[in-house]
PDB file of C-alpha atoms in Angstrom:
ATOM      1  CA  UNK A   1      81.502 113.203 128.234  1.00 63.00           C
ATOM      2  CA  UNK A   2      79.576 111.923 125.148  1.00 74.00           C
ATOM      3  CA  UNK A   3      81.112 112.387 121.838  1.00 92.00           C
ATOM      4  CA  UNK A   4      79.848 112.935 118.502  1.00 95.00           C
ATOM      5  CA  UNK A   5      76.653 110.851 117.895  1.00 96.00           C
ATOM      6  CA  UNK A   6      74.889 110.000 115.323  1.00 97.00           C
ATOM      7  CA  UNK A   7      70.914 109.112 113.962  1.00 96.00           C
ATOM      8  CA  UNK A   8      70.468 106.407 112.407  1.00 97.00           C
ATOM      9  CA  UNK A   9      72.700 103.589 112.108  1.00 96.00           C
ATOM     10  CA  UNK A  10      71.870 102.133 108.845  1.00 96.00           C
ATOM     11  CA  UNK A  11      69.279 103.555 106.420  1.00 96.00           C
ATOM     12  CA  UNK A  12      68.040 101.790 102.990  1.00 97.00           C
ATOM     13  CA  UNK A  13      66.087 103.791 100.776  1.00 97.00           C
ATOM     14  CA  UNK A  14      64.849 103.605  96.647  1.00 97.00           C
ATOM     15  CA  UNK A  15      66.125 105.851  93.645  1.00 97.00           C
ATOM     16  CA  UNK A  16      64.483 109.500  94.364  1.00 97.00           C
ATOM     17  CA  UNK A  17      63.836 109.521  97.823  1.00 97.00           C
ATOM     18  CA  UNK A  18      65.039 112.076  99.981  1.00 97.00           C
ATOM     19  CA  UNK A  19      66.390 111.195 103.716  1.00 98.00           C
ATOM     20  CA  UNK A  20      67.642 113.202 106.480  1.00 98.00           C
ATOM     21  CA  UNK A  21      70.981 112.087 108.770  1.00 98.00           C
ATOM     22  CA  UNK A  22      71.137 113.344 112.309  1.00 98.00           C
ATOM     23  CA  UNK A  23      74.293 114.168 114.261  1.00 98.00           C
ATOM     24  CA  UNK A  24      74.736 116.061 117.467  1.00 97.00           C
ATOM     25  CA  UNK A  25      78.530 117.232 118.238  1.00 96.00           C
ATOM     26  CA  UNK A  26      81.092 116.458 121.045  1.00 94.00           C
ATOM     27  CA  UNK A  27      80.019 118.775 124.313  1.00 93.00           C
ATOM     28  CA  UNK A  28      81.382 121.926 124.226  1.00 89.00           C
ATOM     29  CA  UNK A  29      81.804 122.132 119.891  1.00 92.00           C
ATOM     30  CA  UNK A  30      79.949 124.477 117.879  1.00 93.00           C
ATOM     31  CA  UNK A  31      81.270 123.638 114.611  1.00 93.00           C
ATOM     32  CA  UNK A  32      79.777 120.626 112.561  1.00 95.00           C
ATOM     33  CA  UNK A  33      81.350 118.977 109.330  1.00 95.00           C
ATOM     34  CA  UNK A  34      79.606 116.371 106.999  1.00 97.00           C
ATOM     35  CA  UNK A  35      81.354 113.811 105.275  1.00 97.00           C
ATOM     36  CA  UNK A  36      80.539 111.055 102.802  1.00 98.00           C
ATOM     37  CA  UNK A  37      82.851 107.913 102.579  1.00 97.00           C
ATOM     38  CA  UNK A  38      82.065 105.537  99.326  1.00 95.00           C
ATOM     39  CA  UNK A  39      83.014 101.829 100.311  1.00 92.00           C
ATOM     40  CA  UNK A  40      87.476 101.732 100.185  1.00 90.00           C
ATOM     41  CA  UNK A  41      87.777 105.398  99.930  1.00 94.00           C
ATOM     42  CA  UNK A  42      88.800 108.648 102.070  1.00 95.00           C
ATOM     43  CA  UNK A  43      85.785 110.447 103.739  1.00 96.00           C
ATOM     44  CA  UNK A  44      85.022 113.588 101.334  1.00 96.00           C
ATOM     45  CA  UNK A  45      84.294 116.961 102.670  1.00 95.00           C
ATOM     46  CA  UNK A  46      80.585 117.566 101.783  1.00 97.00           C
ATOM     47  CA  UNK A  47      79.597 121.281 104.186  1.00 96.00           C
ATOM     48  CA  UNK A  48      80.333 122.706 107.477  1.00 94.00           C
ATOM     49  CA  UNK A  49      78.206 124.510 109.773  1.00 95.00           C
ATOM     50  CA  UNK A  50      78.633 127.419 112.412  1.00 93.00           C
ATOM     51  CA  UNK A  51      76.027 130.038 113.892  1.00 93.00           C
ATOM     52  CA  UNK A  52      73.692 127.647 111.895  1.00 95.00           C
ATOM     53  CA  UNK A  53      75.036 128.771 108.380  1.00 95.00           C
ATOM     54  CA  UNK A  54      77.126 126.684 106.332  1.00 94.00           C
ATOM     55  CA  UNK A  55      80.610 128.087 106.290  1.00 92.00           C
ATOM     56  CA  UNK A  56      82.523 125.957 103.639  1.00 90.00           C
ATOM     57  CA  UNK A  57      81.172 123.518 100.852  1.00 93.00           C
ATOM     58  CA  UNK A  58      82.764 120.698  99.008  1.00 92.00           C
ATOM     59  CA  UNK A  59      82.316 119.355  95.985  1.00 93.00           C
ATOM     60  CA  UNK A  60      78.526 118.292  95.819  1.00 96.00           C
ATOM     61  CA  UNK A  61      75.199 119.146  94.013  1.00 96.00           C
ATOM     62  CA  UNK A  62      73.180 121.361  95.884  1.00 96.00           C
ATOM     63  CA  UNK A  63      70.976 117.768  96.361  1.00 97.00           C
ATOM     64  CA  UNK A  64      72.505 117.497  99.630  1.00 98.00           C
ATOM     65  CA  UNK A  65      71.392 120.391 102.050  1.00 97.00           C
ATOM     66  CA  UNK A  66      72.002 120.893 105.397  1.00 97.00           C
ATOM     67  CA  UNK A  67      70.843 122.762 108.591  1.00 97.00           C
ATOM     68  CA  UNK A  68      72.382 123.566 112.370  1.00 97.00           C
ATOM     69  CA  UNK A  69      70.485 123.649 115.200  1.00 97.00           C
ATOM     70  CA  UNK A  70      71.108 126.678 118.215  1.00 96.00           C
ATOM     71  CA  UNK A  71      71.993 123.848 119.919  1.00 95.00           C
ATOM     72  CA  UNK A  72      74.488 122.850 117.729  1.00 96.00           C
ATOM     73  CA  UNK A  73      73.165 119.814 116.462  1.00 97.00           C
ATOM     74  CA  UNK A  74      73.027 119.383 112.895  1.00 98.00           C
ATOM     75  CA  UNK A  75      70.941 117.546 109.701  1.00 98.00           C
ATOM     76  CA  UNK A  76      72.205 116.886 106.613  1.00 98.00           C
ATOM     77  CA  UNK A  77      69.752 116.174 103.896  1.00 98.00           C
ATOM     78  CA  UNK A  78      69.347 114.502 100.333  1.00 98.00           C
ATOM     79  CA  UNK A  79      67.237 114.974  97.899  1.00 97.00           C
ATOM     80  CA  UNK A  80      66.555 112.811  94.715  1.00 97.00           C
ATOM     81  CA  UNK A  81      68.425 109.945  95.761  1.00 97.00           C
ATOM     82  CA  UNK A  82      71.042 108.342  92.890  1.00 97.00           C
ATOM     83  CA  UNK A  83      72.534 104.844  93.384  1.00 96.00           C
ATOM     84  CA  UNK A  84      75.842 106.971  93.772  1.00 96.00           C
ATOM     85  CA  UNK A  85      74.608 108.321  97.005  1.00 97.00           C
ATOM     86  CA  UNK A  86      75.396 105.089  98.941  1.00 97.00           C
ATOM     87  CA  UNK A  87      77.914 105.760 101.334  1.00 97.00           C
ATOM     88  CA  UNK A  88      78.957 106.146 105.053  1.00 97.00           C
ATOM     89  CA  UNK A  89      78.271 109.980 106.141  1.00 98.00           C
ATOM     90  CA  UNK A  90      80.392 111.009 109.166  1.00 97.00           C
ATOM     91  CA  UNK A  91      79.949 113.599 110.771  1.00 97.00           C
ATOM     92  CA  UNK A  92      82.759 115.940 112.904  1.00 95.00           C
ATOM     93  CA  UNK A  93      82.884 118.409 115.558  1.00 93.00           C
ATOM     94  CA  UNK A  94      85.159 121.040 116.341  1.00 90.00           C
ATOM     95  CA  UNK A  95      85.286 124.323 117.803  1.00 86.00           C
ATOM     96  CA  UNK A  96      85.727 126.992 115.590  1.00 79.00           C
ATOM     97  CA  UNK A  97      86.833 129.825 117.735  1.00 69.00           C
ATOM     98  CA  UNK A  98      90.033 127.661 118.813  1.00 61.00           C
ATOM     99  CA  UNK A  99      91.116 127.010 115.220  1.00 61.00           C
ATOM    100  CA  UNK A 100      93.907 124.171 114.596  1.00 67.00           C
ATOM    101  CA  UNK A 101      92.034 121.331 116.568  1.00 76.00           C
ATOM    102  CA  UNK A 102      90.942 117.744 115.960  1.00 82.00           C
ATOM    103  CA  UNK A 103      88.089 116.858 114.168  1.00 87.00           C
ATOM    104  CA  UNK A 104      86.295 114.001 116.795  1.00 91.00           C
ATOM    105  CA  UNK A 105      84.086 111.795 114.003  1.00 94.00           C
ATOM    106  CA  UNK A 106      80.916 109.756 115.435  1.00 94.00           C
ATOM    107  CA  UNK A 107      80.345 106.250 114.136  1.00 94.00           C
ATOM    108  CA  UNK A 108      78.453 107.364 111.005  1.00 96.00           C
ATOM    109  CA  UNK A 109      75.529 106.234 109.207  1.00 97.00           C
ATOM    110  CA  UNK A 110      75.406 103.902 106.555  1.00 97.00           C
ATOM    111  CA  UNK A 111      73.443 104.988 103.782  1.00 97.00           C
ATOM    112  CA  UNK A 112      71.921 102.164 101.104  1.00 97.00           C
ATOM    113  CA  UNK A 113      70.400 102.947  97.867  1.00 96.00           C
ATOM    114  CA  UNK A 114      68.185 100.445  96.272  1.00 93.00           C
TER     115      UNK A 114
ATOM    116  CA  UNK B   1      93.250 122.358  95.294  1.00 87.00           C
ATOM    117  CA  UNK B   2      94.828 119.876  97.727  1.00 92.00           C
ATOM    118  CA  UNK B   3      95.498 116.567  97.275  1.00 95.00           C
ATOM    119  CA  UNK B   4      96.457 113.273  99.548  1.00 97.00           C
ATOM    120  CA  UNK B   5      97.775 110.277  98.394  1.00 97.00           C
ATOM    121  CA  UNK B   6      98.886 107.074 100.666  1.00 97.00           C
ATOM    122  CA  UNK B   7     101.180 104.548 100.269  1.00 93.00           C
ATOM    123  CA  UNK B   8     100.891 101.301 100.327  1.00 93.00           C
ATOM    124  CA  UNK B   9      97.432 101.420  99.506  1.00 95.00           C
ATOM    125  CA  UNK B  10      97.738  98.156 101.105  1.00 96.00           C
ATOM    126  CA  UNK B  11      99.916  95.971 103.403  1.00 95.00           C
ATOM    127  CA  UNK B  12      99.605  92.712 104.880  1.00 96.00           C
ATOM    128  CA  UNK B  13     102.985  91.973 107.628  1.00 96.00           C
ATOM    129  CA  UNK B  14     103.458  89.094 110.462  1.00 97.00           C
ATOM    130  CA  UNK B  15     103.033  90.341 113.946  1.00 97.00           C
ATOM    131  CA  UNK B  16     106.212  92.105 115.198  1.00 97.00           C
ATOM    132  CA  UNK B  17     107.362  93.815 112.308  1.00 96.00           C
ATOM    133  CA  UNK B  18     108.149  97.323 112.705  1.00 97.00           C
ATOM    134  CA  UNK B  19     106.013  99.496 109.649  1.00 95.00           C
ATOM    135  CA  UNK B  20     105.911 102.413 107.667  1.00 96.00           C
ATOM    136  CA  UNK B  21     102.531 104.271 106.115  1.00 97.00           C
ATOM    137  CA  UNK B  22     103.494 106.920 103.873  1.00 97.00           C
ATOM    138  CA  UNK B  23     101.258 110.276 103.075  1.00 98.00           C
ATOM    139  CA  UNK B  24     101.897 112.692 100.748  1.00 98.00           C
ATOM    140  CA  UNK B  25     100.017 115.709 100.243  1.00 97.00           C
ATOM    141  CA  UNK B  26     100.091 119.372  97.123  1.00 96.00           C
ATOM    142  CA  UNK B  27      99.675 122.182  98.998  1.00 92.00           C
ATOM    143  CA  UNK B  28     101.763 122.786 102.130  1.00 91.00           C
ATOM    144  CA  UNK B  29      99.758 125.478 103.263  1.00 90.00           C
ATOM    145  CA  UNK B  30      98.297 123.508 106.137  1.00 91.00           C
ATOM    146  CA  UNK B  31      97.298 123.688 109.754  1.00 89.00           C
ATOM    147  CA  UNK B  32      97.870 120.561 110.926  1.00 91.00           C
ATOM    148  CA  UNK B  33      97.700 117.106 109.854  1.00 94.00           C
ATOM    149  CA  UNK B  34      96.144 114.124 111.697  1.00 94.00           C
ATOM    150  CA  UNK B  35      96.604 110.396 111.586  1.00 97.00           C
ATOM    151  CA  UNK B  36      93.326 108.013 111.626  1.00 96.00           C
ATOM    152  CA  UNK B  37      92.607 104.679 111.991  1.00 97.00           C
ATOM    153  CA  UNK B  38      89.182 103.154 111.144  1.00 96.00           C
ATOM    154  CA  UNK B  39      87.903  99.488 111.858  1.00 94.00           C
ATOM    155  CA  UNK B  40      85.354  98.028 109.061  1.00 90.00           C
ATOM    156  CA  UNK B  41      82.311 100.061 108.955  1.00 84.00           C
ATOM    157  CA  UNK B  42      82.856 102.468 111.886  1.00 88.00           C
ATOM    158  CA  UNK B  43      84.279 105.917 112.271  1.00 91.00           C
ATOM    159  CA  UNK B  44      87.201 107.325 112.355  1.00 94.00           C
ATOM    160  CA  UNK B  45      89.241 107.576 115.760  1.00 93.00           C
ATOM    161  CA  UNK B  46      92.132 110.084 116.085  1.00 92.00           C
ATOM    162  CA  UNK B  47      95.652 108.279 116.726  1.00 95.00           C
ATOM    163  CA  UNK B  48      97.920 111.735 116.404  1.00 94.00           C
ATOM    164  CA  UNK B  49      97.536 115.150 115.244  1.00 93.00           C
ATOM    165  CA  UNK B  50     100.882 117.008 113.964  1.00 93.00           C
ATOM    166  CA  UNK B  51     100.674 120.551 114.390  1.00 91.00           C
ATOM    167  CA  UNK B  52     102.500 122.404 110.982  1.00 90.00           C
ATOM    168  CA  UNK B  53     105.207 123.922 113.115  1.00 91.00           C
ATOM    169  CA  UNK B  54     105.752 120.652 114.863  1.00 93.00           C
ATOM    170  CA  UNK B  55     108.095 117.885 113.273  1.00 95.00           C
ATOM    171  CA  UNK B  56     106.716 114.486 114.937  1.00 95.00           C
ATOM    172  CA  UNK B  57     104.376 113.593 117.119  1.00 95.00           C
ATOM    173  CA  UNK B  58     104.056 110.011 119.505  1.00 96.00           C
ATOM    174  CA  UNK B  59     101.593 108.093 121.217  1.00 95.00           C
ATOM    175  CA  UNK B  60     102.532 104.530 122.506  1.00 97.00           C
ATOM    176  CA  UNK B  61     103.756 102.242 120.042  1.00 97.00           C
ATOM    177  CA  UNK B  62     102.734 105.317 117.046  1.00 97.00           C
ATOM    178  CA  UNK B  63     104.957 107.679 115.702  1.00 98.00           C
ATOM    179  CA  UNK B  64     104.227 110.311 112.981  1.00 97.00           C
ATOM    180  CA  UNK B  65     106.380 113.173 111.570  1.00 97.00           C
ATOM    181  CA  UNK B  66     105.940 115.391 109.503  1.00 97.00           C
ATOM    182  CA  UNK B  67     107.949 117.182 106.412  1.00 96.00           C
ATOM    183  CA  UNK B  68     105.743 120.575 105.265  1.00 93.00           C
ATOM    184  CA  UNK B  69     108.050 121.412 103.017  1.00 92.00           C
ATOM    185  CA  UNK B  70     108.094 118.715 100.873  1.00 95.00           C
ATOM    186  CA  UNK B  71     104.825 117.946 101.636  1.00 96.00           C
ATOM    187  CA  UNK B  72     105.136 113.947 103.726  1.00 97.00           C
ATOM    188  CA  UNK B  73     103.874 112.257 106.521  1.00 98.00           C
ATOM    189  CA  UNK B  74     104.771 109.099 107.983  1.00 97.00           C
ATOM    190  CA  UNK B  75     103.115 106.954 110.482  1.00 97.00           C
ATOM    191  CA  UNK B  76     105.212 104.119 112.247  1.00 97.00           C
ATOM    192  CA  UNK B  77     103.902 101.454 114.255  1.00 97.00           C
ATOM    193  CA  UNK B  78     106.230  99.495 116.416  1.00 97.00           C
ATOM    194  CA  UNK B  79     105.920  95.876 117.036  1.00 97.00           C
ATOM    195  CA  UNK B  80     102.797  95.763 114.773  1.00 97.00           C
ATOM    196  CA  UNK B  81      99.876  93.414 116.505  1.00 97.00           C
ATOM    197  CA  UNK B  82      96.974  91.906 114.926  1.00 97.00           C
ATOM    198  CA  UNK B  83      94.729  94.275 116.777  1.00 97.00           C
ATOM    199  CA  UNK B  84      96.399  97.043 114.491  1.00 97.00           C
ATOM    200  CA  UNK B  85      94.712  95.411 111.757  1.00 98.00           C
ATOM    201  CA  UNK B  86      92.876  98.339 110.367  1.00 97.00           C
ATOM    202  CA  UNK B  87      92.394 101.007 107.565  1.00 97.00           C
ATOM    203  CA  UNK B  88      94.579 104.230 108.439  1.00 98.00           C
ATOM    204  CA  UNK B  89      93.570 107.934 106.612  1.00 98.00           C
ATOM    205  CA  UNK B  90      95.619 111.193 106.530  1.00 97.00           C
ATOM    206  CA  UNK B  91      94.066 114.177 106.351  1.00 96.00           C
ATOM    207  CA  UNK B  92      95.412 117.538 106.200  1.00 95.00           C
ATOM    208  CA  UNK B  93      93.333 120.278 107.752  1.00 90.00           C
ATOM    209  CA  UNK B  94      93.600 124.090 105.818  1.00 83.00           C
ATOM    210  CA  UNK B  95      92.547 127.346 106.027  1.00 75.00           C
ATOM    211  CA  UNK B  96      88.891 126.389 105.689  1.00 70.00           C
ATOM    212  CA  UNK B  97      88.741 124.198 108.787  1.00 74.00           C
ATOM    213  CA  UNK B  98      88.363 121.416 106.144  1.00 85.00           C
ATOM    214  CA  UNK B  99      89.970 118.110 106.315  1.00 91.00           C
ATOM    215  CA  UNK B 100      91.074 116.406 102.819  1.00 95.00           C
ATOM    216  CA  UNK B 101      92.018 112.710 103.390  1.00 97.00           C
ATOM    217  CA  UNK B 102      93.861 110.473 101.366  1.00 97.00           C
ATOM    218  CA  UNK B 103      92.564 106.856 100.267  1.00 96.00           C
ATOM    219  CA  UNK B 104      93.604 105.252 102.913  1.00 97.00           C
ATOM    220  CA  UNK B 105      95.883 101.946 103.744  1.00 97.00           C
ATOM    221  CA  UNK B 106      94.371  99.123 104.542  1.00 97.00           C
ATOM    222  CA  UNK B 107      96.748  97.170 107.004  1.00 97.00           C
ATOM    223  CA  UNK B 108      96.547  93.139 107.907  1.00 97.00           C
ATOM    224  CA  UNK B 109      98.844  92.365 110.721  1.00 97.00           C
ATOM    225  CA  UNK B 110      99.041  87.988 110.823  1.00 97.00           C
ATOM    226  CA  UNK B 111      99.499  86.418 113.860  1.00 95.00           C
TER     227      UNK B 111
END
């Protein structure tokens, strides 16, 4: 049973580039959540996805975009790329119907801005 | 809006001690609350998730409770070993299906 993995690893890009992260959820989830951890903090809640519409949105510039798949895989874009945007993005699955569940996180992608 | 805060932010013991992580969070109007641990630049894996209605929840040598009322979590680790050396997040999960996480305690357990 695979769990949540994600696309790429490791990224570096320059100032004002966009990128796009990959992440397909645990078998059997249809619910996808972004995250983005800056180096010693807590991950922080960026969107979630459901029926391929985001559902809930954190804190962020509308820089960072997203999109969900019908097979419930899930993108998460950025546009314009600051220094501030290095990070680890994790991404979680759920299911939504069940409500109350863990969150299963892949391994994340590390995100370098030059 | 909610907020999680850990304490120690920090902790460094010998192996065999017996230790406490403390979580504190605003708003008790929560689902659930889960315990994390991640190792240096990987993901997060799920130790224990606390249900609100529940009071404590165990797995092995882990133990966390929980206090909705006044708004704590503790995680205790029994007969700490170096292995447990590790950075361990609370999050609270609300109404949203959104998990808020605290900063985090970064643990050193010395042989």
């Amino acid at each position: 049973d695979a769990g949540v993995t994600q696309s790429p690893t490791h990224l570096i890009k320059t100032r004002g580039q966009q990128v796009t992260l990959r992440c397909s959820p645990k078998s059997g989830h249809d619910t996808v959540s972004w995250y983005q951890q800056a180096l010693g903090q807590g991950p922080q809640f960026i969107f979630q996805y459901y029926e391929e519409e985001e559902r809930q949105r954190g804190n962020f510039p509308d820089r960072f975009s997203g999109h969900q798949f019908p097979n419930y895989s899930s993108e998460l874009n950025v546009n314009a790329l600051l220094l501030g945007d290095s990070a680890l993005y994790l991404c979680a699955s759920t299911w939504w119907g069940f409500g109350n569940q863990p969150q299963h996180f892949g391994d994340g992608t590390r995100l370098s801005i030059l | 809006k909610q907020e999680v805060t850990q304490i120690p932010a920090a902790l460094s013991v010998p192996e065999g001690e017996n230790l406490v992580l403390n979580c504190s969070f605003t708003d008790s109007a929560i689902y659930n609350l889960q315990w994390f641990r991640q190792d240096p630049g990987k993901g997060l894996t799920s130790l224990l998730l606390i249900q609100s209605s529940q009071r404590e929840q165990t797995s092995g040598r882990l133990n966390a409770s929980l206090d909705k009322s006044s708004g704590r979590s503790t995680l205790y680790i029994a007969a700490s070993q170096p292995g447990d050396s590790a950075t361990y997040l609370c999050a609270v999960l609300d109404a949203g299906n959104m998990l808020t996480f605290g900063g985090g305690t970064r643990l050193m357990v010395k042989p």
